Short mmCIF file of C-alpha atoms in Angstrom, two decimals:
data_model
loop_
_atom_site.label_atom_id
_atom_site.label_comp_id
_atom_site.label_asym_id
_atom_site.label_seq_id
_atom_site.Cartn_x
_atom_site.Cartn_y
_atom_site.Cartn_z
CA ASP A 271 13.35 25.75 6.53
CA THR A 272 15.02 23.08 4.47
CA ASP A 273 13.75 19.49 4.50
CA LYS A 274 17.00 18.51 6.24
CA GLU A 275 16.38 21.07 9.03
CA VAL A 276 12.77 19.96 9.49
CA GLU A 277 13.87 16.33 9.71
CA LEU A 278 16.56 17.22 12.27
CA VAL A 279 13.97 18.97 14.49
CA ARG A 280 11.59 15.99 14.15
CA LYS A 281 14.40 13.55 15.03
CA LYS A 282 15.50 15.61 18.07
CA ALA A 283 11.89 15.84 19.30
CA LEU A 284 11.51 12.06 19.14
CA GLU A 285 14.89 11.54 20.86
CA ALA A 286 13.76 13.88 23.64
CA GLY A 287 10.69 11.74 24.28
CA ALA A 288 7.98 13.21 22.07
CA ASN A 289 5.33 10.69 21.04
CA GLY A 290 5.45 12.03 17.50
CA ALA A 291 6.45 15.04 15.47
CA ALA A 292 5.27 16.53 12.20
CA PRO A 293 5.77 19.80 10.36
CA SER A 294 3.01 22.39 10.35
CA GLU A 295 2.45 24.17 7.08
CA CYS A 296 -0.88 25.71 8.02
CA TRP A 297 0.40 29.24 7.47
CA ALA A 298 1.12 28.50 3.81
CA LYS A 299 -1.50 25.81 3.09
CA GLY A 300 -4.32 26.50 5.53
CA GLY A 301 -6.04 23.54 7.16
CA GLU A 302 -4.55 21.12 4.65
CA GLY A 303 -1.08 22.10 5.85
CA ALA A 304 -1.95 21.05 9.40
CA MET A 305 -3.31 17.56 8.64
CA GLU A 306 -0.09 15.63 9.31
CA LEU A 307 0.44 17.47 12.60
CA ALA A 308 -3.22 16.92 13.55
CA ASP A 309 -2.80 13.16 13.02
CA VAL A 310 0.26 13.11 15.29
CA VAL A 311 -1.61 15.09 17.98
CA LEU A 312 -4.65 12.79 17.80
CA LYS A 313 -2.41 9.72 18.23
CA ALA A 314 -0.67 11.33 21.21
CA LEU A 315 -4.02 12.08 22.85
CA LYS A 316 -4.86 8.37 22.85
CA ILE A 317 -1.80 7.47 24.91
CA PRO A 318 -2.76 7.06 28.60
CA LYS A 319 -0.97 9.48 30.88
CA LYS A 320 -0.47 9.68 34.61
CA ARG A 321 -1.20 13.23 35.62
CA LYS A 322 0.37 14.51 38.81
CA GLU A 323 -1.16 17.59 40.35
CA LEU A 324 1.15 20.24 41.77
CA TYR A 325 -0.92 20.33 44.95
CA GLU A 326 -3.99 18.74 46.54
CA ASP A 327 -7.26 20.67 46.88
CA ASP A 328 -6.80 21.04 50.64
CA THR A 329 -3.23 22.38 50.44
CA PRO A 330 -3.09 25.75 52.24
CA THR A 331 -2.92 28.76 49.89
CA ARG A 332 0.47 29.90 51.19
CA GLU A 333 1.90 26.44 50.46
CA LYS A 334 0.33 26.42 46.96
CA ILE A 335 2.13 29.68 46.18
CA GLU A 336 5.42 28.30 47.54
CA LEU A 337 5.03 25.18 45.36
CA PHE A 338 4.49 27.30 42.25
CA ALA A 339 7.54 29.40 43.11
CA THR A 340 9.91 26.51 43.80
CA LYS A 341 8.66 23.73 41.52
CA ILE A 342 7.51 25.67 38.45
CA PHE A 343 9.47 28.95 38.50
CA LEU A 344 12.55 27.40 40.19
CA ALA A 345 12.82 30.18 42.78
CA ASP A 346 14.44 29.62 46.17
CA GLY A 347 11.25 30.74 47.90
CA VAL A 348 8.75 33.56 48.17
CA GLU A 349 8.94 37.11 49.59
CA TYR A 350 5.66 38.87 50.36
CA THR A 351 5.23 42.63 50.63
CA PRO A 352 3.41 43.72 53.80
CA GLU A 353 0.30 44.44 51.68
CA ALA A 354 0.36 40.95 50.14
CA GLN A 355 0.92 39.39 53.59
CA SER A 356 -2.03 41.29 55.00
CA LYS A 357 -4.37 40.27 52.18
CA LEU A 358 -3.24 36.66 52.33
CA ARG A 359 -4.00 36.57 56.08
CA LEU A 360 -7.43 38.08 55.39
CA PHE A 361 -8.17 35.54 52.64
CA GLU A 362 -7.07 32.70 54.94
CA LYS A 363 -9.37 34.02 57.66
CA LEU A 364 -12.33 34.39 55.27
CA ASP A 365 -11.69 30.86 53.92
CA PHE A 366 -13.27 31.44 50.51
CA ARG A 367 -14.55 28.26 48.84
CA ALA A 368 -15.74 27.20 45.39
CA ASP A 369 -17.86 24.06 45.21
CA GLY A 370 -16.85 23.34 48.81
CA LYS A 371 -13.13 23.33 47.97
CA GLN A 372 -10.41 25.85 48.72
CA LEU A 373 -9.71 28.24 45.88
CA THR A 374 -6.97 27.34 43.42
CA VAL A 375 -4.02 29.63 42.72
CA ASN A 376 -3.19 31.25 39.37
CA MET A 377 0.08 33.14 39.43
CA ALA A 378 0.04 36.55 37.71
CA LYS A 379 3.46 37.38 36.32
CA THR A 380 5.25 38.36 33.14
CA HIS A 381 5.08 35.91 30.27
CA LEU A 382 8.59 36.90 29.19
CA SER A 383 10.47 34.96 31.87
CA LEU A 384 10.07 32.03 34.25
CA ALA A 385 10.81 34.60 36.94
CA HIS A 386 8.89 37.75 37.88
CA ASP A 387 11.29 40.00 35.98
CA ARG A 388 11.18 39.99 32.18
CA THR A 389 14.93 40.67 32.02
CA MET A 390 15.74 37.41 33.85
CA LEU A 391 16.14 35.24 30.75
CA GLY A 392 16.69 31.52 30.36
CA VAL A 393 16.12 29.52 33.54
CA PRO A 394 16.80 31.96 36.39
CA ARG A 395 18.11 30.56 39.67
CA HIS A 396 18.98 31.88 43.13
CA TYR A 397 16.17 34.39 43.53
CA LYS A 398 13.08 34.82 45.69
CA LEU A 399 9.77 35.25 43.89
CA PRO A 400 8.28 38.54 45.10
CA ILE A 401 4.54 38.63 45.76
CA ARG A 402 3.63 42.33 45.74
CA ASP A 403 -0.15 41.91 46.05
CA MET A 404 -2.81 39.23 46.48
CA ARG A 405 -6.16 39.29 44.73
CA ALA A 406 -9.14 36.97 44.77
CA SER A 407 -11.58 36.12 42.01
CA VAL A 408 -13.90 34.27 44.33
CA GLY A 409 -16.67 33.78 41.76
CA ALA A 410 -14.17 32.27 39.33
CA GLY A 411 -12.68 30.12 42.09
CA PHE A 412 -9.09 31.31 42.36
CA TYR A 413 -6.59 33.59 44.05
CA TYR A 414 -3.98 35.35 41.97
CA PRO A 415 -0.78 36.59 43.58
CA LEU A 416 0.85 39.41 41.61
CA CYS A 417 4.55 38.74 41.03
CA GLY A 418 6.42 41.83 39.91
CA VAL A 419 5.00 44.97 38.32
CA PHE A 420 2.89 44.76 35.16
CA PRO A 421 -0.56 45.82 33.96
CA THR A 422 -3.48 43.52 34.74
CA MET A 423 -6.66 43.04 32.78
CA PRO A 424 -9.52 45.29 33.85
CA GLY A 425 -12.77 43.81 35.06
CA LEU A 426 -15.51 43.68 32.46
CA PRO A 427 -18.77 45.62 32.82
CA THR A 428 -21.96 43.78 33.75
CA LYS A 429 -23.59 45.00 30.52
CA PRO A 430 -21.53 44.41 27.36
CA ALA A 431 -20.92 47.45 25.14
CA PHE A 432 -22.63 45.78 22.17
CA LEU A 433 -26.09 45.85 23.79
CA PRO A 434 -27.10 49.33 22.56
CA VAL A 435 -25.78 48.69 19.03
CA ASP A 436 -28.47 48.29 16.38
CA VAL A 437 -29.07 48.76 12.65
CA ASP A 438 -31.81 51.13 11.52
CA PRO A 439 -33.80 48.94 9.08
CA GLU A 440 -34.93 51.91 7.00
CA THR A 441 -31.61 53.70 6.56
CA GLY A 442 -29.18 50.82 7.11
CA LYS A 443 -27.17 53.04 9.48
CA ILE A 444 -25.61 51.58 12.58
CA LYS A 445 -26.56 53.34 15.79
CA GLY A 446 -25.36 53.02 19.36
CA LEU A 447 -21.67 52.59 18.60
CA ILE A 448 -19.20 54.20 20.94
CA SER A 449 -17.40 56.93 19.04
#
């Protein structure tokens, strides 16, 4: 980028309400190239902010999902599959808690769009956010509705795969690796 282009981006960021703006040259200059940006970030962190939560701890789960859909993803509402409806009713009945509070909600959806569908680019409007399934990570303290179809992360084993790995001190050979 030219110096003129960088300055234009900095100026536009400040006009839009940013507390500061600085170029990052860390790719080319390593840590030294991030110092100016780091100073701007540190100054911004010192500015007091009023944080507004999307929902209160005691907001019902169904309402939390609706708030995510309408306030964050700008959908007109939510549509549940029968399976998701059934699981949500079960979770409501079981009333899972973490530290005495209702579980939070983390929406599982594509990262490629505000909507559930990666082909809905920009800021999609006039759609219902489909919830095809509901899952609970009770130990972690949250529910995660699945919006759309995509792969999810598998659960991790209770014993990490590195446990049987060792180095034979006499030969220097590594043993126990999965091959």
